[in-house]
């Protein structure tokens, strides 16, 4: 994965990136790269550290290309409404996000906590094959959630020789295991979501499988 990006960067006329991304596998020549210090994140009105970092790269790219001025660039970024399935608001206090990797989960929860100090997560792991690859990576990424409802893994394009990992196995190494609730896509879960919303909590549902469609059905029924 890193090698592919490194190759693409080496083939590019110019690259704008962050200093912390300069690793042994991804080293850029100063004459072809604008390497930003990690404290150069622009002050833009977007929630989420990763969103502000990405927005900064866009602003610096526009600056490099001499498009607009600083005020118009920041105004354009501030007007960005987001994309479907990336922290998409489905209803008051209910958001859907496509993220299904520990790094994405941590970043999305960090963003949610900027908007509310009472965050509830509903998480649907994606692909049993993938879970075998990342099961040991599930550690402290869920700590910013007050409660997490952990669903069975959404199965897609699976290896029939692999044992299906159960939620109890996938959550065994979590640092906040006592806040994890094993759940199913059913009326009980929907009632828990509704109760959380009625208490003013911020519910984020994450996963690349059936969870988004299920949520929309519940809202519209």
PDB file of N, CA and C in Angstrom, residues 42-141:
ATOM      1  N   UNK A  42      -4.292  24.378   8.748  1.00  0.00           N
ATOM      2  CA  UNK A  42      -5.043  25.634   8.638  1.00  0.00           C
ATOM      3  C   UNK A  42      -6.225  25.658   9.603  1.00  0.00           C
ATOM      4  N   UNK A  43      -6.543  26.847  10.056  1.00  0.00           N
ATOM      5  CA  UNK A  43      -7.676  27.035  10.962  1.00  0.00           C
ATOM      6  C   UNK A  43      -8.955  27.159  10.127  1.00  0.00           C
ATOM      7  N   UNK A  44      -9.568  26.004   9.845  1.00  0.00           N
ATOM      8  CA  UNK A  44     -10.799  25.988   9.051  1.00  0.00           C
ATOM      9  C   UNK A  44     -11.934  25.450   9.908  1.00  0.00           C
ATOM     10  N   UNK A  45     -13.150  25.836   9.549  1.00  0.00           N
ATOM     11  CA  UNK A  45     -14.313  25.476  10.361  1.00  0.00           C
ATOM     12  C   UNK A  45     -14.850  24.111   9.966  1.00  0.00           C
ATOM     13  N   UNK A  46     -14.048  23.086  10.133  1.00  0.00           N
ATOM     14  CA  UNK A  46     -14.456  21.714   9.890  1.00  0.00           C
ATOM     15  C   UNK A  46     -14.172  20.891  11.136  1.00  0.00           C
ATOM     16  N   UNK A  47     -15.103  20.024  11.478  1.00  0.00           N
ATOM     17  CA  UNK A  47     -14.884  19.149  12.620  1.00  0.00           C
ATOM     18  C   UNK A  47     -13.966  18.001  12.217  1.00  0.00           C
ATOM     19  N   UNK A  48     -13.110  17.583  13.141  1.00  0.00           N
ATOM     20  CA  UNK A  48     -12.259  16.425  12.899  1.00  0.00           C
ATOM     21  C   UNK A  48     -10.839  16.801  12.513  1.00  0.00           C
ATOM     22  N   UNK A  49      -9.870  16.287  13.258  1.00  0.00           N
ATOM     23  CA  UNK A  49      -8.470  16.571  12.971  1.00  0.00           C
ATOM     24  C   UNK A  49      -8.108  16.151  11.548  1.00  0.00           C
ATOM     25  N   UNK A  50      -8.573  14.955  11.140  1.00  0.00           N
ATOM     26  CA  UNK A  50      -8.209  14.465   9.799  1.00  0.00           C
ATOM     27  C   UNK A  50      -8.854  15.307   8.706  1.00  0.00           C
ATOM     28  N   UNK A  51     -10.064  15.838   8.948  1.00  0.00           N
ATOM     29  CA  UNK A  51     -10.701  16.706   7.954  1.00  0.00           C
ATOM     30  C   UNK A  51      -9.926  18.009   7.793  1.00  0.00           C
ATOM     31  N   UNK A  52      -9.483  18.577   8.916  1.00  0.00           N
ATOM     32  CA  UNK A  52      -8.721  19.824   8.839  1.00  0.00           C
ATOM     33  C   UNK A  52      -7.368  19.614   8.157  1.00  0.00           C
ATOM     34  N   UNK A  53      -6.767  18.451   8.397  1.00  0.00           N
ATOM     35  CA  UNK A  53      -5.493  18.148   7.738  1.00  0.00           C
ATOM     36  C   UNK A  53      -5.696  18.005   6.228  1.00  0.00           C
ATOM     37  N   UNK A  54      -6.749  17.300   5.821  1.00  0.00           N
ATOM     38  CA  UNK A  54      -7.030  17.142   4.394  1.00  0.00           C
ATOM     39  C   UNK A  54      -7.377  18.479   3.741  1.00  0.00           C
ATOM     40  N   UNK A  55      -8.147  19.295   4.467  1.00  0.00           N
ATOM     41  CA  UNK A  55      -8.509  20.613   3.942  1.00  0.00           C
ATOM     42  C   UNK A  55      -7.270  21.477   3.745  1.00  0.00           C
ATOM     43  N   UNK A  56      -6.326  21.350   4.657  1.00  0.00           N
ATOM     44  CA  UNK A  56      -5.081  22.110   4.532  1.00  0.00           C
ATOM     45  C   UNK A  56      -4.341  21.740   3.256  1.00  0.00           C
ATOM     46  N   UNK A  57      -4.304  20.449   2.940  1.00  0.00           N
ATOM     47  CA  UNK A  57      -3.639  20.020   1.702  1.00  0.00           C
ATOM     48  C   UNK A  57      -4.318  20.614   0.469  1.00  0.00           C
ATOM     49  N   UNK A  58      -5.645  20.695   0.521  1.00  0.00           N
ATOM     50  CA  UNK A  58      -6.379  21.298  -0.605  1.00  0.00           C
ATOM     51  C   UNK A  58      -6.043  22.784  -0.714  1.00  0.00           C
ATOM     52  N   UNK A  59      -6.043  23.480   0.415  1.00  0.00           N
ATOM     53  CA  UNK A  59      -5.732  24.917   0.409  1.00  0.00           C
ATOM     54  C   UNK A  59      -4.321  25.167  -0.111  1.00  0.00           C
ATOM     55  N   UNK A  60      -3.382  24.351   0.325  1.00  0.00           N
ATOM     56  CA  UNK A  60      -1.987  24.514  -0.123  1.00  0.00           C
ATOM     57  C   UNK A  60      -1.844  24.180  -1.609  1.00  0.00           C
ATOM     58  N   UNK A  61      -2.636  23.227  -2.081  1.00  0.00           N
ATOM     59  CA  UNK A  61      -2.610  22.899  -3.508  1.00  0.00           C
ATOM     60  C   UNK A  61      -3.127  24.070  -4.332  1.00  0.00           C
ATOM     61  N   UNK A  62      -4.232  24.674  -3.892  1.00  0.00           N
ATOM     62  CA  UNK A  62      -4.773  25.844  -4.589  1.00  0.00           C
ATOM     63  C   UNK A  62      -3.772  26.999  -4.569  1.00  0.00           C
ATOM     64  N   UNK A  63      -3.093  27.143  -3.424  1.00  0.00           N
ATOM     65  CA  UNK A  63      -2.058  28.187  -3.329  1.00  0.00           C
ATOM     66  C   UNK A  63      -0.928  27.915  -4.323  1.00  0.00           C
ATOM     67  N   UNK A  64      -0.484  26.676  -4.402  1.00  0.00           N
ATOM     68  CA  UNK A  64       0.605  26.302  -5.318  1.00  0.00           C
ATOM     69  C   UNK A  64       0.207  26.558  -6.772  1.00  0.00           C
ATOM     70  N   UNK A  65      -1.064  26.320  -7.083  1.00  0.00           N
ATOM     71  CA  UNK A  65      -1.564  26.508  -8.444  1.00  0.00           C
ATOM     72  C   UNK A  65      -2.027  27.941  -8.710  1.00  0.00           C
ATOM     73  N   UNK A  66      -1.907  28.819  -7.694  1.00  0.00           N
ATOM     74  CA  UNK A  66      -2.306  30.230  -7.806  1.00  0.00           C
ATOM     75  C   UNK A  66      -3.780  30.376  -8.155  1.00  0.00           C
ATOM     76  N   UNK A  67      -4.607  29.568  -7.517  1.00  0.00           N
ATOM     77  CA  UNK A  67      -6.056  29.633  -7.714  1.00  0.00           C
ATOM     78  C   UNK A  67      -6.680  30.337  -6.517  1.00  0.00           C
ATOM     79  N   UNK A  68      -7.330  31.479  -6.754  1.00  0.00           N
ATOM     80  CA  UNK A  68      -7.993  32.212  -5.694  1.00  0.00           C
ATOM     81  C   UNK A  68      -7.013  32.854  -4.728  1.00  0.00           C
ATOM     82  N   UNK A  69      -7.578  33.504  -3.693  1.00  0.00           N
ATOM     83  CA  UNK A  69      -6.746  34.047  -2.617  1.00  0.00           C
ATOM     84  C   UNK A  69      -7.061  33.275  -1.341  1.00  0.00           C
ATOM     85  N   UNK A  70      -6.378  33.610  -0.271  1.00  0.00           N
ATOM     86  CA  UNK A  70      -6.525  32.842   0.956  1.00  0.00           C
ATOM     87  C   UNK A  70      -7.949  32.879   1.485  1.00  0.00           C
ATOM     88  N   UNK A  71      -8.604  34.029   1.402  1.00  0.00           N
ATOM     89  CA  UNK A  71      -9.969  34.163   1.914  1.00  0.00           C
ATOM     90  C   UNK A  71     -10.931  33.284   1.117  1.00  0.00           C
ATOM     91  N   UNK A  72     -10.840  33.335  -0.211  1.00  0.00           N
ATOM     92  CA  UNK A  72     -11.763  32.564  -1.055  1.00  0.00           C
ATOM     93  C   UNK A  72     -11.503  31.065  -0.929  1.00  0.00           C
ATOM     94  N   UNK A  73     -10.256  30.676  -0.765  1.00  0.00           N
ATOM     95  CA  UNK A  73      -9.946  29.254  -0.590  1.00  0.00           C
ATOM     96  C   UNK A  73     -10.581  28.717   0.681  1.00  0.00           C
ATOM     97  N   UNK A  74     -10.413  29.441   1.764  1.00  0.00           N
ATOM     98  CA  UNK A  74     -10.961  28.986   3.047  1.00  0.00           C
ATOM     99  C   UNK A  74     -12.491  29.001   3.039  1.00  0.00           C
ATOM    100  N   UNK A  75     -13.065  29.992   2.334  1.00  0.00           N
ATOM    101  CA  UNK A  75     -14.525  30.054   2.230  1.00  0.00           C
ATOM    102  C   UNK A  75     -15.052  28.848   1.470  1.00  0.00           C
ATOM    103  N   UNK A  76     -14.344  28.460   0.409  1.00  0.00           N
ATOM    104  CA  UNK A  76     -14.765  27.298  -0.375  1.00  0.00           C
ATOM    105  C   UNK A  76     -14.711  26.033   0.474  1.00  0.00           C
ATOM    106  N   UNK A  77     -13.643  25.881   1.244  1.00  0.00           N
ATOM    107  CA  UNK A  77     -13.513  24.708   2.122  1.00  0.00           C
ATOM    108  C   UNK A  77     -14.631  24.697   3.151  1.00  0.00           C
ATOM    109  N   UNK A  78     -14.919  25.840   3.743  1.00  0.00           N
ATOM    110  CA  UNK A  78     -15.950  25.918   4.787  1.00  0.00           C
ATOM    111  C   UNK A  78     -17.331  25.566   4.249  1.00  0.00           C
ATOM    112  N   UNK A  79     -17.550  25.759   2.941  1.00  0.00           N
ATOM    113  CA  UNK A  79     -18.862  25.492   2.344  1.00  0.00           C
ATOM    114  C   UNK A  79     -19.018  24.035   1.922  1.00  0.00           C
ATOM    115  N   UNK A  80     -17.960  23.238   2.033  1.00  0.00           N
ATOM    116  CA  UNK A  80     -18.021  21.848   1.589  1.00  0.00           C
ATOM    117  C   UNK A  80     -19.016  21.067   2.447  1.00  0.00           C
ATOM    118  N   UNK A  81     -20.043  20.457   1.858  1.00  0.00           N
ATOM    119  CA  UNK A  81     -21.088  19.794   2.651  1.00  0.00           C
ATOM    120  C   UNK A  81     -20.744  18.378   3.069  1.00  0.00           C
ATOM    121  N   UNK A  82     -19.629  17.846   2.621  1.00  0.00           N
ATOM    122  CA  UNK A  82     -19.299  16.457   2.943  1.00  0.00           C
ATOM    123  C   UNK A  82     -19.786  15.520   1.843  1.00  0.00           C
ATOM    124  N   UNK A  83     -19.569  14.220   2.039  1.00  0.00           N
ATOM    125  CA  UNK A  83     -19.963  13.215   1.050  1.00  0.00           C
ATOM    126  C   UNK A  83     -20.867  12.174   1.687  1.00  0.00           C
ATOM    127  N   UNK A  84     -21.593  11.474   0.862  1.00  0.00           N
ATOM    128  CA  UNK A  84     -22.447  10.401   1.362  1.00  0.00           C
ATOM    129  C   UNK A  84     -21.605   9.331   2.056  1.00  0.00           C
ATOM    130  N   UNK A  85     -22.152   8.813   3.134  1.00  0.00           N
ATOM    131  CA  UNK A  85     -21.533   7.727   3.896  1.00  0.00           C
ATOM    132  C   UNK A  85     -20.236   8.108   4.597  1.00  0.00           C
ATOM    133  N   UNK A  86     -19.875   9.360   4.608  1.00  0.00           N
ATOM    134  CA  UNK A  86     -18.764   9.822   5.418  1.00  0.00           C
ATOM    135  C   UNK A  86     -19.305  10.835   6.406  1.00  0.00           C
ATOM    136  N   UNK A  87     -19.622  10.335   7.595  1.00  0.00           N
ATOM    137  CA  UNK A  87     -20.220  11.168   8.632  1.00  0.00           C
ATOM    138  C   UNK A  87     -21.445  11.901   8.093  1.00  0.00           C
ATOM    139  N   UNK A  88     -22.294  11.128   7.428  1.00  0.00           N
ATOM    140  CA  UNK A  88     -23.499  11.685   6.812  1.00  0.00           C
ATOM    141  C   UNK A  88     -24.631  11.744   7.837  1.00  0.00           C
ATOM    142  N   UNK A  89     -25.246  12.896   7.971  1.00  0.00           N
ATOM    143  CA  UNK A  89     -26.350  13.058   8.911  1.00  0.00           C
ATOM    144  C   UNK A  89     -27.614  12.453   8.316  1.00  0.00           C
ATOM    145  N   UNK A  90     -28.176  11.449   9.006  1.00  0.00           N
ATOM    146  CA  UNK A  90     -29.418  10.824   8.568  1.00  0.00           C
ATOM    147  C   UNK A  90     -30.622  11.437   9.262  1.00  0.00           C
ATOM    148  N   UNK A  91     -30.424  11.874  10.490  1.00  0.00           N
ATOM    149  CA  UNK A  91     -31.494  12.485  11.290  1.00  0.00           C
ATOM    150  C   UNK A  91     -30.817  13.178  12.460  1.00  0.00           C
ATOM    151  N   UNK A  92     -31.588  13.917  13.230  1.00  0.00           N
ATOM    152  CA  UNK A  92     -31.012  14.584  14.394  1.00  0.00           C
ATOM    153  C   UNK A  92     -30.366  13.551  15.319  1.00  0.00           C
ATOM    154  N   UNK A  93     -29.097  13.766  15.593  1.00  0.00           N
ATOM    155  CA  UNK A  93     -28.397  12.875  16.510  1.00  0.00           C
ATOM    156  C   UNK A  93     -28.060  11.513  15.950  1.00  0.00           C
ATOM    157  N   UNK A  94     -28.147  11.341  14.627  1.00  0.00           N
ATOM    158  CA  UNK A  94     -27.866  10.044  14.019  1.00  0.00           C
ATOM    159  C   UNK A  94     -27.062  10.228  12.728  1.00  0.00           C
ATOM    160  N   UNK A  95     -25.869   9.625  12.713  1.00  0.00           N
ATOM    161  CA  UNK A  95     -24.961   9.773  11.577  1.00  0.00           C
ATOM    162  C   UNK A  95     -24.518   8.404  11.072  1.00  0.00           C
ATOM    163  N   UNK A  96     -24.258   8.336   9.766  1.00  0.00           N
ATOM    164  CA  UNK A  96     -23.790   7.103   9.141  1.00  0.00           C
ATOM    165  C   UNK A  96     -22.404   7.345   8.555  1.00  0.00           C
ATOM    166  N   UNK A  97     -21.507   6.378   8.757  1.00  0.00           N
ATOM    167  CA  UNK A  97     -20.147   6.518   8.260  1.00  0.00           C
ATOM    168  C   UNK A  97     -19.669   5.190   7.697  1.00  0.00           C
ATOM    169  N   UNK A  98     -18.964   5.254   6.571  1.00  0.00           N
ATOM    170  CA  UNK A  98     -18.514   4.065   5.852  1.00  0.00           C
ATOM    171  C   UNK A  98     -17.302   3.398   6.523  1.00  0.00           C
ATOM    172  N   UNK A  99     -16.662   4.088   7.431  1.00  0.00           N
ATOM    173  CA  UNK A  99     -15.424   3.599   8.025  1.00  0.00           C
ATOM    174  C   UNK A  99     -15.563   2.217   8.647  1.00  0.00           C
ATOM    175  N   UNK A 100     -14.544   1.373   8.434  1.00  0.00           N
ATOM    176  CA  UNK A 100     -14.587   0.035   9.008  1.00  0.00           C
ATOM    177  C   UNK A 100     -13.185  -0.495   9.295  1.00  0.00           C
ATOM    178  N   UNK A 101     -12.242   0.417   9.482  1.00  0.00           N
ATOM    179  CA  UNK A 101     -10.875   0.064   9.847  1.00  0.00           C
ATOM    180  C   UNK A 101     -10.552   0.805  11.146  1.00  0.00           C
ATOM    181  N   UNK A 102      -9.762   0.215  12.033  1.00  0.00           N
ATOM    182  CA  UNK A 102      -9.480   0.861  13.322  1.00  0.00           C
ATOM    183  C   UNK A 102      -9.013   2.317  13.220  1.00  0.00           C
ATOM    184  N   UNK A 103      -8.189   2.634  12.232  1.00  0.00           N
ATOM    185  CA  UNK A 103      -7.725   4.011  12.080  1.00  0.00           C
ATOM    186  C   UNK A 103      -8.893   4.931  11.740  1.00  0.00           C
ATOM    187  N   UNK A 104      -9.769   4.484  10.843  1.00  0.00           N
ATOM    188  CA  UNK A 104     -10.940   5.280  10.469  1.00  0.00           C
ATOM    189  C   UNK A 104     -11.884   5.445  11.658  1.00  0.00           C
ATOM    190  N   UNK A 105     -12.057   4.387  12.420  1.00  0.00           N
ATOM    191  CA  UNK A 105     -12.954   4.433  13.579  1.00  0.00           C
ATOM    192  C   UNK A 105     -12.471   5.479  14.577  1.00  0.00           C
ATOM    193  N   UNK A 106     -11.185   5.450  14.885  1.00  0.00           N
ATOM    194  CA  UNK A 106     -10.628   6.403  15.840  1.00  0.00           C
ATOM    195  C   UNK A 106     -10.783   7.837  15.339  1.00  0.00           C
ATOM    196  N   UNK A 107     -10.529   8.060  14.052  1.00  0.00           N
ATOM    197  CA  UNK A 107     -10.623   9.409  13.494  1.00  0.00           C
ATOM    198  C   UNK A 107     -12.063   9.914  13.517  1.00  0.00           C
ATOM    199  N   UNK A 108     -13.012   9.055  13.191  1.00  0.00           N
ATOM    200  CA  UNK A 108     -14.423   9.465  13.165  1.00  0.00           C
ATOM    201  C   UNK A 108     -14.938   9.739  14.571  1.00  0.00           C
ATOM    202  N   UNK A 109     -14.537   8.922  15.529  1.00  0.00           N
ATOM    203  CA  UNK A 109     -14.967   9.171  16.908  1.00  0.00           C
ATOM    204  C   UNK A 109     -14.361  10.465  17.451  1.00  0.00           C
ATOM    205  N   UNK A 110     -13.132  10.757  17.062  1.00  0.00           N
ATOM    206  CA  UNK A 110     -12.522  12.021  17.482  1.00  0.00           C
ATOM    207  C   UNK A 110     -13.336  13.195  16.948  1.00  0.00           C
ATOM    208  N   UNK A 111     -13.748  13.108  15.687  1.00  0.00           N
ATOM    209  CA  UNK A 111     -14.558  14.163  15.092  1.00  0.00           C
ATOM    210  C   UNK A 111     -15.903  14.274  15.809  1.00  0.00           C
ATOM    211  N   UNK A 112     -16.527  13.139  16.097  1.00  0.00           N
ATOM    212  CA  UNK A 112     -17.823  13.153  16.780  1.00  0.00           C
ATOM    213  C   UNK A 112     -17.714  13.793  18.161  1.00  0.00           C
ATOM    214  N   UNK A 113     -16.607  13.538  18.849  1.00  0.00           N
ATOM    215  CA  UNK A 113     -16.445  14.103  20.185  1.00  0.00           C
ATOM    216  C   UNK A 113     -16.235  15.605  20.166  1.00  0.00           C
ATOM    217  N   UNK A 114     -15.828  16.151  19.029  1.00  0.00           N
ATOM    218  CA  UNK A 114     -15.765  17.612  18.918  1.00  0.00           C
ATOM    219  C   UNK A 114     -17.165  18.212  18.891  1.00  0.00           C
ATOM    220  N   UNK A 115     -18.138  17.411  18.469  1.00  0.00           N
ATOM    221  CA  UNK A 115     -19.512  17.885  18.347  1.00  0.00           C
ATOM    222  C   UNK A 115     -20.371  17.514  19.548  1.00  0.00           C
ATOM    223  N   UNK A 116     -19.969  16.487  20.283  1.00  0.00           N
ATOM    224  CA  UNK A 116     -20.736  16.040  21.450  1.00  0.00           C
ATOM    225  C   UNK A 116     -19.810  15.275  22.392  1.00  0.00           C
ATOM    226  N   UNK A 117     -20.044  15.436  23.686  1.00  0.00           N
ATOM    227  CA  UNK A 117     -19.240  14.677  24.647  1.00  0.00           C
ATOM    228  C   UNK A 117     -19.949  13.393  25.082  1.00  0.00           C
ATOM    229  N   UNK A 118     -21.057  13.064  24.392  1.00  0.00           N
ATOM    230  CA  UNK A 118     -21.776  11.823  24.688  1.00  0.00           C
ATOM    231  C   UNK A 118     -22.047  11.101  23.367  1.00  0.00           C
ATOM    232  N   UNK A 119     -21.081  10.299  22.964  1.00  0.00           N
ATOM    233  CA  UNK A 119     -21.133   9.617  21.671  1.00  0.00           C
ATOM    234  C   UNK A 119     -21.413   8.134  21.864  1.00  0.00           C
ATOM    235  N   UNK A 120     -22.361   7.625  21.102  1.00  0.00           N
ATOM    236  CA  UNK A 120     -22.678   6.190  21.084  1.00  0.00           C
ATOM    237  C   UNK A 120     -22.340   5.667  19.696  1.00  0.00           C
ATOM    238  N   UNK A 121     -21.624   4.553  19.642  1.00  0.00           N
ATOM    239  CA  UNK A 121     -21.207   3.977  18.369  1.00  0.00           C
ATOM    240  C   UNK A 121     -21.931   2.661  18.113  1.00  0.00           C
ATOM    241  N   UNK A 122     -22.389   2.489  16.872  1.00  0.00           N
ATOM    242  CA  UNK A 122     -22.902   1.198  16.411  1.00  0.00           C
ATOM    243  C   UNK A 122     -21.941   0.754  15.317  1.00  0.00           C
ATOM    244  N   UNK A 123     -21.284  -0.378  15.520  1.00  0.00           N
ATOM    245  CA  UNK A 123     -20.213  -0.784  14.602  1.00  0.00           C
ATOM    246  C   UNK A 123     -20.481  -2.149  13.988  1.00  0.00           C
ATOM    247  N   UNK A 124     -20.415  -2.188  12.666  1.00  0.00           N
ATOM    248  CA  UNK A 124     -20.560  -3.445  11.918  1.00  0.00           C
ATOM    249  C   UNK A 124     -19.236  -3.743  11.204  1.00  0.00           C
ATOM    250  N   UNK A 125     -18.450  -4.690  11.704  1.00  0.00           N
ATOM    251  CA  UNK A 125     -17.211  -5.062  11.010  1.00  0.00           C
ATOM    252  C   UNK A 125     -17.512  -5.535   9.590  1.00  0.00           C
ATOM    253  N   UNK A 126     -16.519  -5.415   8.732  1.00  0.00           N
ATOM    254  CA  UNK A 126     -16.730  -5.734   7.310  1.00  0.00           C
ATOM    255  C   UNK A 126     -15.780  -6.831   6.853  1.00  0.00           C
ATOM    256  N   UNK A 127     -16.321  -7.902   6.364  1.00  0.00           N
ATOM    257  CA  UNK A 127     -15.618  -9.051   5.801  1.00  0.00           C
ATOM    258  C   UNK A 127     -14.822  -9.838   6.856  1.00  0.00           C
ATOM    259  N   UNK A 128     -15.126 -11.100   6.964  1.00  0.00           N
ATOM    260  CA  UNK A 128     -14.417 -11.969   7.893  1.00  0.00           C
ATOM    261  C   UNK A 128     -12.935 -12.083   7.521  1.00  0.00           C
ATOM    262  N   UNK A 129     -12.656 -12.112   6.211  1.00  0.00           N
ATOM    263  CA  UNK A 129     -11.258 -12.153   5.759  1.00  0.00           C
ATOM    264  C   UNK A 129     -10.493 -10.957   6.326  1.00  0.00           C
ATOM    265  N   UNK A 130     -11.095  -9.780   6.219  1.00  0.00           N
ATOM    266  CA  UNK A 130     -10.453  -8.566   6.735  1.00  0.00           C
ATOM    267  C   UNK A 130     -10.299  -8.631   8.253  1.00  0.00           C
ATOM    268  N   UNK A 131     -11.282  -9.175   8.944  1.00  0.00           N
ATOM    269  CA  UNK A 131     -11.215  -9.230  10.406  1.00  0.00           C
ATOM    270  C   UNK A 131     -10.053 -10.109  10.882  1.00  0.00           C
ATOM    271  N   UNK A 132      -9.772 -11.167  10.148  1.00  0.00           N
ATOM    272  CA  UNK A 132      -8.616 -11.991  10.500  1.00  0.00           C
ATOM    273  C   UNK A 132      -7.320 -11.194  10.365  1.00  0.00           C
ATOM    274  N   UNK A 133      -7.305 -10.238   9.451  1.00  0.00           N
ATOM    275  CA  UNK A 133      -6.102  -9.436   9.224  1.00  0.00           C
ATOM    276  C   UNK A 133      -5.926  -8.348  10.281  1.00  0.00           C
ATOM    277  N   UNK A 134      -7.032  -7.800  10.784  1.00  0.00           N
ATOM    278  CA  UNK A 134      -6.927  -6.631  11.665  1.00  0.00           C
ATOM    279  C   UNK A 134      -7.373  -6.885  13.094  1.00  0.00           C
ATOM    280  N   UNK A 135      -7.734  -8.110  13.436  1.00  0.00           N
ATOM    281  CA  UNK A 135      -8.309  -8.378  14.758  1.00  0.00           C
ATOM    282  C   UNK A 135      -7.417  -7.922  15.903  1.00  0.00           C
ATOM    283  N   UNK A 136      -6.094  -8.005  15.725  1.00  0.00           N
ATOM    284  CA  UNK A 136      -5.179  -7.593  16.787  1.00  0.00           C
ATOM    285  C   UNK A 136      -4.993  -6.079  16.839  1.00  0.00           C
ATOM    286  N   UNK A 137      -5.524  -5.378  15.832  1.00  0.00           N
ATOM    287  CA  UNK A 137      -5.432  -3.917  15.815  1.00  0.00           C
ATOM    288  C   UNK A 137      -6.533  -3.262  16.625  1.00  0.00           C
ATOM    289  N   UNK A 138      -7.570  -4.003  16.954  1.00  0.00           N
ATOM    290  CA  UNK A 138      -8.653  -3.453  17.776  1.00  0.00           C
ATOM    291  C   UNK A 138      -8.154  -3.350  19.222  1.00  0.00           C
ATOM    292  N   UNK A 139      -7.837  -2.146  19.653  1.00  0.00           N
ATOM    293  CA  UNK A 139      -7.336  -1.948  21.018  1.00  0.00           C
ATOM    294  C   UNK A 139      -8.033  -0.751  21.682  1.00  0.00           C
ATOM    295  N   UNK A 140      -7.503   0.440  21.464  1.00  0.00           N
ATOM    296  CA  UNK A 140      -8.023   1.618  22.175  1.00  0.00           C
ATOM    297  C   UNK A 140      -8.842   2.560  21.304  1.00  0.00           C
ATOM    298  N   UNK A 141      -9.187   2.137  20.086  1.00  0.00           N
ATOM    299  CA  UNK A 141      -9.838   3.057  19.148  1.00  0.00           C
ATOM    300  C   UNK A 141     -11.264   3.425  19.541  1.00  0.00           C
TER     301      UNK A 141
END
